[in-house]
Amino acid sequence: MGNQHNFDGERMNCGILHIGVGNFHRAHQAFFINQLLRDEDQANWGICGVCLLASDKNTFQNLTAQNLRYTLTVCGRDGRDELHEIEAIKELLWAVEQPDAVLDKIADPAIKIITLTITEGGYNLDKSTQSFIWDNETVEHDLKRPSAPKTIFGFIAEGLRRRREKQVGGLTILSCDNLQHNGDAAKQAFTTFIAEQDEDLFHWVRDHVSFPNSMVDRITPTTTAQDVERLNKKSGIADKAPVYCEDFIQWVIEDNFIAGRPALERVGVEFTDNVEPFENMKLSLLNASHTLLSYPSMLKGYRKVDQAMQDEDIRAFIKTFMDLDITPHVPAPKGTDLEEYKQTLVERFGNKSVSDQVSRLCGDGLSKFPVYIVPNLKKMIAAGQDLSRVAILIAAYRHYLAYLKDDTGSSYEINEPWLTQQDLDLIKDENPLAFLAIPPFKHLNLADEKGFAEHYVNYVKRIKNEGMGTVLANQSLSH
């Protein structure tokens, strides 16, 4: 790594424990903390990262080999890059090999906040009912063997138990995942597990742990081997774990911290009493549009988001969806111009320097649909709106899962970690309506929703017979 130092790393202490040290965390929360640590009075808010999964081995080894420092390339919409050297991670633990160190760190009195990026599906909540899923081998293991946890719920519970025993006070658990009311979801998941495992601890947690809601935003692609080579060539630094992202960044947090917090407002983080308007805007417009873009783009043969955004039919599809389908259900947060926000989204999606992967947006649709699409779909049904664009999306999702080939005949791999055999049977069922019984949609009764079902069955047949491109071209002509 290079020699540039933003602050005195020796002076820094860890006040934040972060679980899920992926690219997004390293481009977003760590970026903000890195800026803040230049202020001497904020030196106690360094990050101790925790890699929880066996699949985190490479991240752990690569970062450890370079003293936890890495480069972040911020790619501007104007084509200019900005290089940052991030040194905000002071310690890094791998739970697979260092479980006791992770538990002791949760109980460390210096730790005041645990932040999470564990993905939408990581909270183990049912996609339809939002209730905690008990039918899970590792969850069952953690209930029976609290001192040897395997899941995040077991680690947090045992760590908090040790914290209570040491009498070092409470802390804040701050979700930084793209979930509606992510703090409430985290509270539901962790307190439900803890109540089942240890009722006394549950009562302690109720009084000593806060779960603020937050909204996070920064498009951060997966880093491929080719990206590593490209980024290192540009920076002149031999970085085993570089990250790149767009130039837009936003973090809005409910100001509900039980044990103090860093002064992140100094570096542009917004604190508020109510995150919901920001969260609703972002999930309904950015994340929902990402989902709307993903499957049709993949089926048309696109693999990069900026290339898909050059396609007039795809761009028109997204703009019409935002304007006609979603905007009626999105009250603008105070000080936000929704038209300007939507235009910025189109520019961000088309950022050639970022060139995000369509496959990343397609991944784990089973967890994304209930969060990004279903809430507004319910409102659209209640309002008697045109459901044709959502019908195209769900028909495209079915085709994407069922056929594994795009309009050009090229194949692709799917990433759906939560698919069950029952789901696969519904996907392969010759009756297209059977697909509507998979978890994201099963409680919506879409098969009985006339304004939806007829469109959907028609689009399923047409995508198969005519191709995604023709379906989108005709949709574009009708508006």
Short mmCIF file of C-alpha atoms in Angstrom, two decimals:
data_model
loop_
_atom_site.label_atom_id
_atom_site.label_comp_id
_atom_site.label_asym_id
_atom_site.label_seq_id
_atom_site.Cartn_x
_atom_site.Cartn_y
_atom_site.Cartn_z
CA MET A 1 0.00 0.00 0.00
CA GLY A 2 0.99 3.61 -0.40
CA ASN A 3 2.42 5.77 2.35
CA GLN A 4 -0.34 8.37 2.57
CA HIS A 5 -1.91 8.54 6.05
CA ASN A 6 -5.20 10.29 6.76
CA PHE A 7 -4.75 10.16 10.54
CA ASP A 8 -2.67 8.56 13.27
CA GLY A 9 -3.73 4.91 13.27
CA GLU A 10 -1.93 4.27 16.57
CA ARG A 11 -4.22 6.79 18.25
CA MET A 12 -7.37 5.12 16.92
CA ASN A 13 -9.48 2.82 19.11
CA CYS A 14 -12.44 0.66 18.12
CA GLY A 15 -15.86 1.90 19.21
CA ILE A 16 -17.76 0.20 16.38
CA LEU A 17 -18.00 -3.53 15.70
CA HIS A 18 -19.09 -4.18 12.12
CA ILE A 19 -20.42 -7.56 11.00
CA GLY A 20 -20.27 -8.25 7.25
CA VAL A 21 -17.10 -6.65 5.86
CA GLY A 22 -18.16 -6.71 2.21
CA ASN A 23 -17.64 -4.21 -0.58
CA PHE A 24 -20.63 -2.06 0.37
CA HIS A 25 -19.48 -1.58 3.96
CA ARG A 26 -15.98 -0.73 2.77
CA ALA A 27 -17.29 1.84 0.25
CA HIS A 28 -19.93 3.37 2.53
CA GLN A 29 -19.74 3.19 6.34
CA ALA A 30 -15.94 2.76 6.42
CA PHE A 31 -15.59 5.68 3.98
CA PHE A 32 -17.57 7.99 6.29
CA ILE A 33 -15.70 6.81 9.41
CA ASN A 34 -12.37 7.22 7.60
CA GLN A 35 -13.20 10.90 6.98
CA LEU A 36 -14.38 11.44 10.54
CA LEU A 37 -11.27 9.93 12.16
CA ARG A 38 -9.23 12.91 10.95
CA ASP A 39 -10.84 14.78 13.85
CA GLU A 40 -8.80 14.08 16.98
CA ASP A 41 -11.84 14.04 19.25
CA GLN A 42 -13.35 11.16 17.21
CA ALA A 43 -10.40 8.75 17.58
CA ASN A 44 -12.44 6.25 19.62
CA TRP A 45 -14.76 5.40 16.71
CA GLY A 46 -12.51 3.11 14.69
CA ILE A 47 -13.99 -0.11 13.31
CA CYS A 48 -13.39 -3.69 14.38
CA GLY A 49 -14.61 -5.76 11.43
CA VAL A 50 -16.05 -9.25 11.77
CA CYS A 51 -16.10 -11.72 8.88
CA LEU A 52 -18.79 -14.19 9.92
CA LEU A 53 -18.90 -16.74 7.10
CA ALA A 54 -16.54 -19.43 5.81
CA SER A 55 -16.84 -17.73 2.40
CA ASP A 56 -15.27 -14.58 3.92
CA LYS A 57 -11.87 -16.29 4.11
CA ASN A 58 -10.38 -14.45 1.10
CA THR A 59 -11.52 -11.03 2.33
CA PHE A 60 -10.08 -11.75 5.78
CA GLN A 61 -6.75 -13.00 4.43
CA ASN A 62 -6.34 -10.26 1.82
CA LEU A 63 -7.08 -7.41 4.22
CA THR A 64 -4.97 -8.93 7.00
CA ALA A 65 -2.01 -9.25 4.61
CA GLN A 66 -2.04 -5.47 4.01
CA ASN A 67 -2.62 -4.26 7.59
CA LEU A 68 -6.37 -3.79 6.98
CA ARG A 69 -5.78 -0.88 4.60
CA TYR A 70 -7.29 -0.80 1.12
CA THR A 71 -8.00 1.55 -1.75
CA LEU A 72 -11.43 2.88 -2.67
CA THR A 73 -11.88 4.32 -6.17
CA VAL A 74 -14.87 6.66 -6.41
CA CYS A 75 -16.04 6.79 -10.04
CA GLY A 76 -17.59 10.12 -11.02
CA ARG A 77 -20.43 10.48 -13.51
CA ASP A 78 -18.13 12.96 -15.29
CA GLY A 79 -15.64 10.14 -15.93
CA ARG A 80 -13.14 11.29 -13.29
CA ASP A 81 -11.91 8.92 -10.58
CA GLU A 82 -11.01 9.85 -7.01
CA LEU A 83 -8.70 7.55 -5.05
CA HIS A 84 -9.06 7.16 -1.27
CA GLU A 85 -6.90 5.09 1.03
CA ILE A 86 -9.15 3.68 3.76
CA GLU A 87 -7.66 2.99 7.19
CA ALA A 88 -10.80 3.03 9.33
CA ILE A 89 -10.70 -0.71 10.09
CA LYS A 90 -8.37 -1.10 13.07
CA GLU A 91 -9.02 -4.79 13.80
CA LEU A 92 -10.45 -7.69 11.78
CA LEU A 93 -11.72 -10.99 13.16
CA TRP A 94 -12.88 -14.13 11.35
CA ALA A 95 -15.61 -15.82 13.39
CA VAL A 96 -14.92 -19.25 11.88
CA GLU A 97 -11.43 -19.34 13.44
CA GLN A 98 -11.77 -16.75 16.24
CA PRO A 99 -15.26 -17.21 17.73
CA ASP A 100 -14.20 -16.35 21.29
CA ALA A 101 -12.42 -13.19 20.16
CA VAL A 102 -15.65 -12.05 18.45
CA LEU A 103 -17.72 -12.76 21.57
CA ASP A 104 -15.23 -10.95 23.81
CA LYS A 105 -15.25 -7.98 21.43
CA ILE A 106 -19.04 -7.67 21.65
CA ALA A 107 -18.58 -7.60 25.45
CA ASP A 108 -15.75 -5.03 25.26
CA PRO A 109 -16.86 -1.83 27.07
CA ALA A 110 -15.18 0.28 24.34
CA ILE A 111 -17.68 -1.05 21.76
CA LYS A 112 -20.73 1.21 21.74
CA ILE A 113 -22.26 0.31 18.35
CA ILE A 114 -22.61 -2.90 16.33
CA THR A 115 -23.29 -2.14 12.66
CA LEU A 116 -24.58 -4.78 10.24
CA THR A 117 -24.45 -5.43 6.51
CA ILE A 118 -25.69 -9.02 6.36
CA THR A 119 -27.99 -8.66 3.26
CA GLU A 120 -31.78 -8.56 3.11
CA GLY A 121 -32.01 -12.33 3.60
CA GLY A 122 -29.61 -12.41 6.55
CA TYR A 123 -32.22 -11.51 9.17
CA ASN A 124 -33.86 -14.97 8.84
CA LEU A 125 -37.37 -13.50 8.62
CA ASP A 126 -40.09 -15.20 6.59
CA LYS A 127 -40.45 -13.52 3.18
CA SER A 128 -44.24 -13.33 3.55
CA THR A 129 -45.03 -12.97 7.26
CA GLN A 130 -41.80 -11.36 8.55
CA SER A 131 -41.79 -13.84 11.45
CA PHE A 132 -38.52 -15.44 12.58
CA ILE A 133 -37.75 -18.78 10.88
CA TRP A 134 -37.07 -21.50 13.46
CA ASP A 135 -36.80 -24.38 11.00
CA ASN A 136 -33.08 -23.95 10.46
CA GLU A 137 -30.33 -26.35 11.61
CA THR A 138 -27.80 -23.70 12.64
CA VAL A 139 -30.44 -21.66 14.50
CA GLU A 140 -31.48 -24.84 16.36
CA HIS A 141 -27.80 -25.51 17.16
CA ASP A 142 -27.37 -22.00 18.61
CA LEU A 143 -30.48 -22.35 20.79
CA LYS A 144 -29.08 -25.54 22.34
CA ARG A 145 -25.40 -24.54 22.50
CA PRO A 146 -25.29 -20.81 23.30
CA SER A 147 -21.57 -20.74 24.11
CA ALA A 148 -20.54 -22.15 20.69
CA PRO A 149 -22.55 -20.05 18.22
CA LYS A 150 -22.61 -20.43 14.44
CA THR A 151 -25.20 -17.82 13.38
CA ILE A 152 -25.17 -14.06 13.80
CA PHE A 153 -28.09 -14.45 16.25
CA GLY A 154 -26.07 -16.83 18.42
CA PHE A 155 -23.00 -14.58 18.33
CA ILE A 156 -24.95 -11.45 19.26
CA ALA A 157 -26.86 -13.27 22.03
CA GLU A 158 -23.75 -14.79 23.64
CA GLY A 159 -21.77 -11.55 23.23
CA LEU A 160 -24.54 -9.55 24.92
CA ARG A 161 -24.77 -12.18 27.68
CA ARG A 162 -21.07 -11.70 28.41
CA ARG A 163 -21.57 -7.94 28.27
CA ARG A 164 -24.36 -8.14 30.83
CA GLU A 165 -22.23 -10.35 33.11
CA LYS A 166 -19.35 -7.83 32.93
CA GLN A 167 -21.84 -5.03 33.71
CA VAL A 168 -20.37 -2.71 31.07
CA GLY A 169 -23.68 -1.26 29.85
CA GLY A 170 -25.68 -1.50 26.67
CA LEU A 171 -25.00 -0.67 23.04
CA THR A 172 -26.71 0.12 19.75
CA ILE A 173 -27.28 -2.38 16.93
CA LEU A 174 -27.49 -0.43 13.67
CA SER A 175 -28.66 -2.24 10.55
CA CYS A 176 -27.21 -0.86 7.31
CA ASP A 177 -29.10 -3.23 4.99
CA ASN A 178 -31.70 -2.40 2.35
CA LEU A 179 -34.78 -3.38 4.34
CA GLN A 180 -37.95 -1.43 5.02
CA HIS A 181 -37.62 -0.35 8.69
CA ASN A 182 -34.29 -2.18 8.93
CA GLY A 183 -33.85 -1.37 12.62
CA ASP A 184 -37.28 -2.78 13.41
CA ALA A 185 -36.42 -5.91 11.37
CA ALA A 186 -33.15 -6.32 13.28
CA LYS A 187 -34.96 -5.88 16.60
CA GLN A 188 -37.59 -8.45 15.59
CA ALA A 189 -34.95 -11.00 14.54
CA PHE A 190 -32.54 -10.65 17.46
CA THR A 191 -35.04 -10.20 20.29
CA THR A 192 -37.20 -13.11 19.06
CA PHE A 193 -34.16 -15.40 19.05
CA ILE A 194 -32.90 -14.14 22.42
CA ALA A 195 -36.35 -14.47 24.07
CA GLU A 196 -36.45 -18.13 23.05
CA GLN A 197 -32.88 -18.81 24.20
CA ASP A 198 -32.67 -16.82 27.45
CA GLU A 199 -35.63 -14.90 28.87
CA ASP A 200 -33.53 -12.99 31.43
CA LEU A 201 -31.21 -11.78 28.68
CA PHE A 202 -34.24 -10.72 26.63
CA HIS A 203 -35.38 -8.42 29.47
CA TRP A 204 -31.87 -6.95 29.73
CA VAL A 205 -31.70 -6.35 25.96
CA ARG A 206 -35.06 -4.59 26.03
CA ASP A 207 -33.60 -1.98 28.39
CA HIS A 208 -29.99 -1.83 27.17
CA VAL A 209 -29.97 -2.19 23.36
CA SER A 210 -31.38 0.24 20.79
CA PHE A 211 -32.13 -0.57 17.14
CA PRO A 212 -32.27 2.63 15.05
CA ASN A 213 -33.61 2.56 11.50
CA SER A 214 -31.31 3.81 8.76
CA MET A 215 -31.16 4.36 5.01
CA VAL A 216 -27.94 3.70 3.10
CA ASP A 217 -27.16 4.45 -0.53
CA ARG A 218 -24.09 3.99 -2.72
CA ILE A 219 -23.91 1.73 -5.79
CA THR A 220 -20.97 -0.62 -5.19
CA PRO A 221 -20.32 -3.38 -7.74
CA THR A 222 -18.74 -6.75 -7.08
CA THR A 223 -14.97 -6.60 -7.69
CA THR A 224 -13.78 -9.18 -10.23
CA ALA A 225 -10.18 -10.31 -10.82
CA GLN A 226 -10.12 -8.07 -13.92
CA ASP A 227 -11.32 -5.14 -11.79
CA VAL A 228 -8.51 -5.72 -9.28
CA GLU A 229 -5.96 -5.59 -12.09
CA ARG A 230 -7.57 -2.50 -13.65
CA LEU A 231 -7.85 -0.60 -10.35
CA ASN A 232 -4.30 -1.40 -9.27
CA LYS A 233 -2.93 -0.34 -12.63
CA LYS A 234 -4.68 3.03 -12.23
CA SER A 235 -3.68 3.57 -8.61
CA GLY A 236 -0.16 2.19 -8.86
CA ILE A 237 -0.83 0.34 -5.59
CA ALA A 238 -0.70 -3.46 -5.24
CA ASP A 239 -4.00 -3.87 -3.40
CA LYS A 240 -5.41 -7.39 -2.93
CA ALA A 241 -8.82 -6.07 -1.90
CA PRO A 242 -9.61 -2.84 -3.76
CA VAL A 243 -13.18 -1.53 -3.96
CA TYR A 244 -14.82 0.84 -6.43
CA CYS A 245 -18.14 2.65 -6.29
CA GLU A 246 -20.16 5.55 -7.66
CA ASP A 247 -19.72 9.16 -6.52
CA PHE A 248 -23.20 9.43 -4.94
CA ILE A 249 -23.42 8.61 -1.23
CA GLN A 250 -26.13 9.01 1.40
CA TRP A 251 -26.67 7.77 4.95
CA VAL A 252 -29.72 8.81 6.97
CA ILE A 253 -29.96 7.49 10.54
CA GLU A 254 -32.63 7.64 13.23
CA ASP A 255 -30.93 9.37 16.16
CA ASN A 256 -31.54 6.65 18.75
CA PHE A 257 -28.17 5.65 20.21
CA ILE A 258 -28.16 4.23 23.71
CA ALA A 259 -24.40 4.47 24.41
CA GLY A 260 -23.25 7.49 22.41
CA ARG A 261 -22.32 7.83 18.74
CA PRO A 262 -19.69 9.35 16.43
CA ALA A 263 -20.29 12.92 15.19
CA LEU A 264 -20.98 11.69 11.65
CA GLU A 265 -23.00 14.80 10.84
CA ARG A 266 -19.59 16.49 10.40
CA VAL A 267 -18.97 14.37 7.27
CA GLY A 268 -22.43 14.56 5.71
CA VAL A 269 -24.45 11.85 7.45
CA GLU A 270 -28.02 12.97 8.18
CA PHE A 271 -29.58 12.28 11.60
CA THR A 272 -33.35 12.47 11.93
CA ASP A 273 -36.27 11.45 14.16
CA ASN A 274 -37.92 9.63 11.25
CA VAL A 275 -36.03 7.77 8.52
CA GLU A 276 -39.17 6.37 6.86
CA PRO A 277 -39.67 9.02 4.11
CA PHE A 278 -36.01 8.64 2.99
CA GLU A 279 -36.17 4.85 3.24
CA ASN A 280 -39.45 4.67 1.31
CA MET A 281 -38.10 6.93 -1.45
CA LYS A 282 -34.89 4.96 -1.86
CA LEU A 283 -36.37 1.45 -1.69
CA SER A 284 -39.35 2.38 -3.89
CA LEU A 285 -37.44 4.24 -6.58
CA LEU A 286 -33.78 3.16 -6.61
CA ASN A 287 -33.99 -0.45 -5.40
CA ALA A 288 -37.31 -1.23 -7.09
CA SER A 289 -36.01 0.23 -10.38
CA HIS A 290 -32.83 -1.85 -10.03
CA THR A 291 -35.03 -4.95 -9.72
CA LEU A 292 -37.23 -3.85 -12.62
CA LEU A 293 -34.12 -3.32 -14.75
CA SER A 294 -32.31 -6.53 -13.77
CA TYR A 295 -34.25 -9.49 -15.17
CA PRO A 296 -35.42 -7.89 -18.45
CA SER A 297 -31.85 -6.62 -19.04
CA MET A 298 -30.36 -10.07 -18.39
CA LEU A 299 -32.91 -11.67 -20.73
CA LYS A 300 -32.16 -9.11 -23.46
CA GLY A 301 -28.51 -10.13 -23.27
CA TYR A 302 -27.05 -7.26 -21.24
CA ARG A 303 -24.51 -8.00 -18.49
CA LYS A 304 -23.59 -4.41 -17.51
CA VAL A 305 -26.11 -1.91 -16.13
CA ASP A 306 -24.72 1.12 -17.99
CA GLN A 307 -25.03 -0.77 -21.30
CA ALA A 308 -28.63 -1.73 -20.50
CA MET A 309 -29.36 1.94 -19.77
CA GLN A 310 -28.30 2.83 -23.32
CA ASP A 311 -31.27 0.73 -24.51
CA GLU A 312 -34.18 3.11 -25.18
CA ASP A 313 -36.83 0.48 -24.41
CA ILE A 314 -35.29 -0.40 -21.03
CA ARG A 315 -34.82 3.26 -20.13
CA ALA A 316 -38.44 4.05 -21.08
CA PHE A 317 -39.64 1.01 -19.10
CA ILE A 318 -37.86 2.24 -15.95
CA LYS A 319 -38.91 5.88 -16.32
CA THR A 320 -42.58 4.96 -16.89
CA PHE A 321 -42.50 2.61 -13.89
CA MET A 322 -41.05 5.35 -11.67
CA ASP A 323 -43.41 8.08 -12.92
CA LEU A 324 -46.74 6.26 -13.29
CA ASP A 325 -46.53 3.28 -10.95
CA ILE A 326 -44.40 4.38 -8.00
CA THR A 327 -44.35 8.18 -7.63
CA PRO A 328 -48.03 8.34 -6.50
CA HIS A 329 -47.00 6.29 -3.42
CA VAL A 330 -43.79 8.14 -2.51
CA PRO A 331 -44.17 11.34 -0.46
CA ALA A 332 -41.01 13.40 -0.97
CA PRO A 333 -38.86 13.75 2.16
CA LYS A 334 -38.48 17.32 3.38
CA GLY A 335 -36.07 19.23 1.14
CA THR A 336 -36.11 16.63 -1.66
CA ASP A 337 -37.29 17.24 -5.22
CA LEU A 338 -38.60 13.86 -6.43
CA GLU A 339 -38.29 14.71 -10.14
CA GLU A 340 -34.67 15.68 -9.60
CA TYR A 341 -34.08 12.52 -7.54
CA LYS A 342 -35.48 10.30 -10.32
CA GLN A 343 -33.38 12.04 -12.96
CA THR A 344 -30.28 11.53 -10.80
CA LEU A 345 -31.13 7.81 -10.55
CA VAL A 346 -31.20 7.47 -14.34
CA GLU A 347 -27.79 9.20 -14.50
CA ARG A 348 -26.39 6.98 -11.73
CA PHE A 349 -27.59 3.77 -13.39
CA GLY A 350 -25.94 4.91 -16.63
CA ASN A 351 -22.56 5.72 -15.01
CA LYS A 352 -20.05 4.10 -17.41
CA SER A 353 -17.20 4.39 -14.89
CA VAL A 354 -19.06 2.21 -12.39
CA SER A 355 -20.47 -0.23 -14.96
CA ASP A 356 -22.36 -2.28 -12.37
CA GLN A 357 -23.12 -5.95 -13.00
CA VAL A 358 -26.68 -6.94 -14.01
CA SER A 359 -26.05 -10.30 -12.28
CA ARG A 360 -25.50 -8.49 -8.95
CA LEU A 361 -28.91 -6.84 -9.25
CA CYS A 362 -30.54 -10.17 -10.20
CA GLY A 363 -29.09 -11.99 -7.18
CA ASP A 364 -31.39 -13.18 -4.37
CA GLY A 365 -34.63 -11.96 -5.92
CA LEU A 366 -36.52 -14.03 -3.37
CA SER A 367 -35.33 -11.61 -0.66
CA LYS A 368 -35.55 -8.46 -2.81
CA PHE A 369 -39.12 -8.68 -4.17
CA PRO A 370 -40.80 -8.59 -0.72
CA VAL A 371 -38.80 -5.48 0.20
CA TYR A 372 -38.59 -3.51 -3.05
CA ILE A 373 -41.64 -4.47 -5.12
CA VAL A 374 -44.42 -6.00 -3.02
CA PRO A 375 -45.22 -3.04 -0.68
CA ASN A 376 -46.01 -0.69 -3.57
CA LEU A 377 -47.63 -3.47 -5.62
CA LYS A 378 -50.18 -3.83 -2.79
CA LYS A 379 -50.85 -0.08 -2.96
CA MET A 380 -51.15 -0.20 -6.77
CA ILE A 381 -53.71 -3.02 -6.54
CA ALA A 382 -55.71 -1.11 -3.91
CA ALA A 383 -55.66 2.02 -6.11
CA GLY A 384 -56.79 0.09 -9.21
CA GLN A 385 -53.64 1.07 -11.15
CA ASP A 386 -52.28 -0.43 -14.37
CA LEU A 387 -50.28 -3.52 -13.35
CA SER A 388 -48.79 -4.31 -16.76
CA ARG A 389 -45.20 -3.28 -15.98
CA VAL A 390 -45.09 -5.28 -12.74
CA ALA A 391 -46.61 -8.21 -14.65
CA ILE A 392 -43.75 -7.98 -17.18
CA LEU A 393 -41.23 -7.92 -14.33
CA ILE A 394 -42.65 -11.00 -12.57
CA ALA A 395 -43.00 -12.86 -15.89
CA ALA A 396 -39.36 -11.98 -16.64
CA TYR A 397 -38.31 -13.22 -13.18
CA ARG A 398 -40.04 -16.55 -13.81
CA HIS A 399 -38.38 -16.92 -17.22
CA TYR A 400 -35.00 -15.96 -15.76
CA LEU A 401 -35.29 -18.70 -13.11
CA ALA A 402 -36.81 -21.35 -15.39
CA TYR A 403 -34.78 -21.21 -18.60
CA LEU A 404 -31.24 -19.90 -17.82
CA LYS A 405 -30.84 -18.55 -21.37
CA ASP A 406 -31.31 -15.03 -22.75
CA ASP A 407 -32.73 -13.79 -26.08
CA THR A 408 -29.35 -14.34 -27.75
CA GLY A 409 -29.08 -17.95 -26.57
CA SER A 410 -26.32 -17.13 -24.06
CA SER A 411 -26.58 -18.85 -20.68
CA TYR A 412 -26.21 -17.29 -17.24
CA GLU A 413 -25.99 -18.55 -13.66
CA ILE A 414 -28.57 -17.67 -11.03
CA ASN A 415 -27.82 -16.81 -7.41
CA GLU A 416 -30.86 -17.66 -5.27
CA PRO A 417 -29.62 -19.00 -1.92
CA TRP A 418 -33.12 -19.35 -0.42
CA LEU A 419 -34.79 -21.37 -3.22
CA THR A 420 -36.33 -24.63 -1.96
CA GLN A 421 -37.26 -27.75 -3.94
CA GLN A 422 -40.90 -26.70 -3.59
CA ASP A 423 -40.06 -23.33 -5.18
CA LEU A 424 -38.23 -25.08 -8.04
CA ASP A 425 -41.30 -27.25 -8.69
CA LEU A 426 -43.49 -24.13 -8.88
CA ILE A 427 -41.01 -22.45 -11.25
CA LYS A 428 -41.02 -25.46 -13.59
CA ASP A 429 -44.81 -25.98 -13.45
CA GLU A 430 -46.33 -25.60 -16.93
CA ASN A 431 -49.12 -23.47 -15.51
CA PRO A 432 -47.59 -19.95 -15.19
CA LEU A 433 -49.96 -19.13 -12.32
CA ALA A 434 -48.27 -21.77 -10.13
CA PHE A 435 -45.18 -19.51 -9.94
CA LEU A 436 -47.24 -16.90 -8.06
CA ALA A 437 -47.24 -19.22 -5.03
CA ILE A 438 -43.49 -18.79 -4.37
CA PRO A 439 -42.75 -16.96 -1.06
CA PRO A 440 -42.57 -13.30 -2.22
CA PHE A 441 -46.01 -13.47 -3.86
CA LYS A 442 -47.97 -16.25 -2.15
CA HIS A 443 -49.97 -14.02 0.21
CA LEU A 444 -50.94 -11.53 -2.51
CA ASN A 445 -53.40 -13.84 -4.33
CA LEU A 446 -52.12 -12.47 -7.63
CA ALA A 447 -53.59 -15.42 -9.56
CA ASP A 448 -57.05 -14.12 -8.58
CA GLU A 449 -56.19 -10.49 -9.34
CA LYS A 450 -57.74 -10.09 -12.79
CA GLY A 451 -55.91 -6.88 -13.66
CA PHE A 452 -52.65 -8.68 -13.03
CA ALA A 453 -53.14 -12.36 -13.93
CA GLU A 454 -54.23 -11.83 -17.55
CA HIS A 455 -51.28 -9.52 -18.26
CA TYR A 456 -48.88 -11.87 -16.51
CA VAL A 457 -49.93 -15.08 -18.32
CA ASN A 458 -49.80 -13.20 -21.63
CA TYR A 459 -46.27 -11.91 -20.93
CA VAL A 460 -45.02 -15.34 -19.80
CA LYS A 461 -46.05 -16.76 -23.19
CA ARG A 462 -44.76 -13.80 -25.17
CA ILE A 463 -41.33 -13.68 -23.49
CA LYS A 464 -40.94 -17.39 -24.27
CA ASN A 465 -42.18 -17.15 -27.87
CA GLU A 466 -41.10 -13.66 -28.99
CA GLY A 467 -38.27 -12.77 -26.61
CA MET A 468 -37.84 -10.10 -23.95
CA GLY A 469 -36.75 -7.47 -26.48
CA THR A 470 -40.00 -7.63 -28.45
CA VAL A 471 -42.12 -7.46 -25.30
CA LEU A 472 -40.27 -4.34 -24.08
CA ALA A 473 -40.36 -2.69 -27.50
CA ASN A 474 -44.15 -3.10 -27.63
CA GLN A 475 -44.51 -1.83 -24.06
CA SER A 476 -42.40 1.20 -24.99
CA LEU A 477 -44.60 1.95 -28.04
CA SER A 478 -47.76 1.89 -25.91
CA HIS A 479 -46.55 4.87 -23.78
#
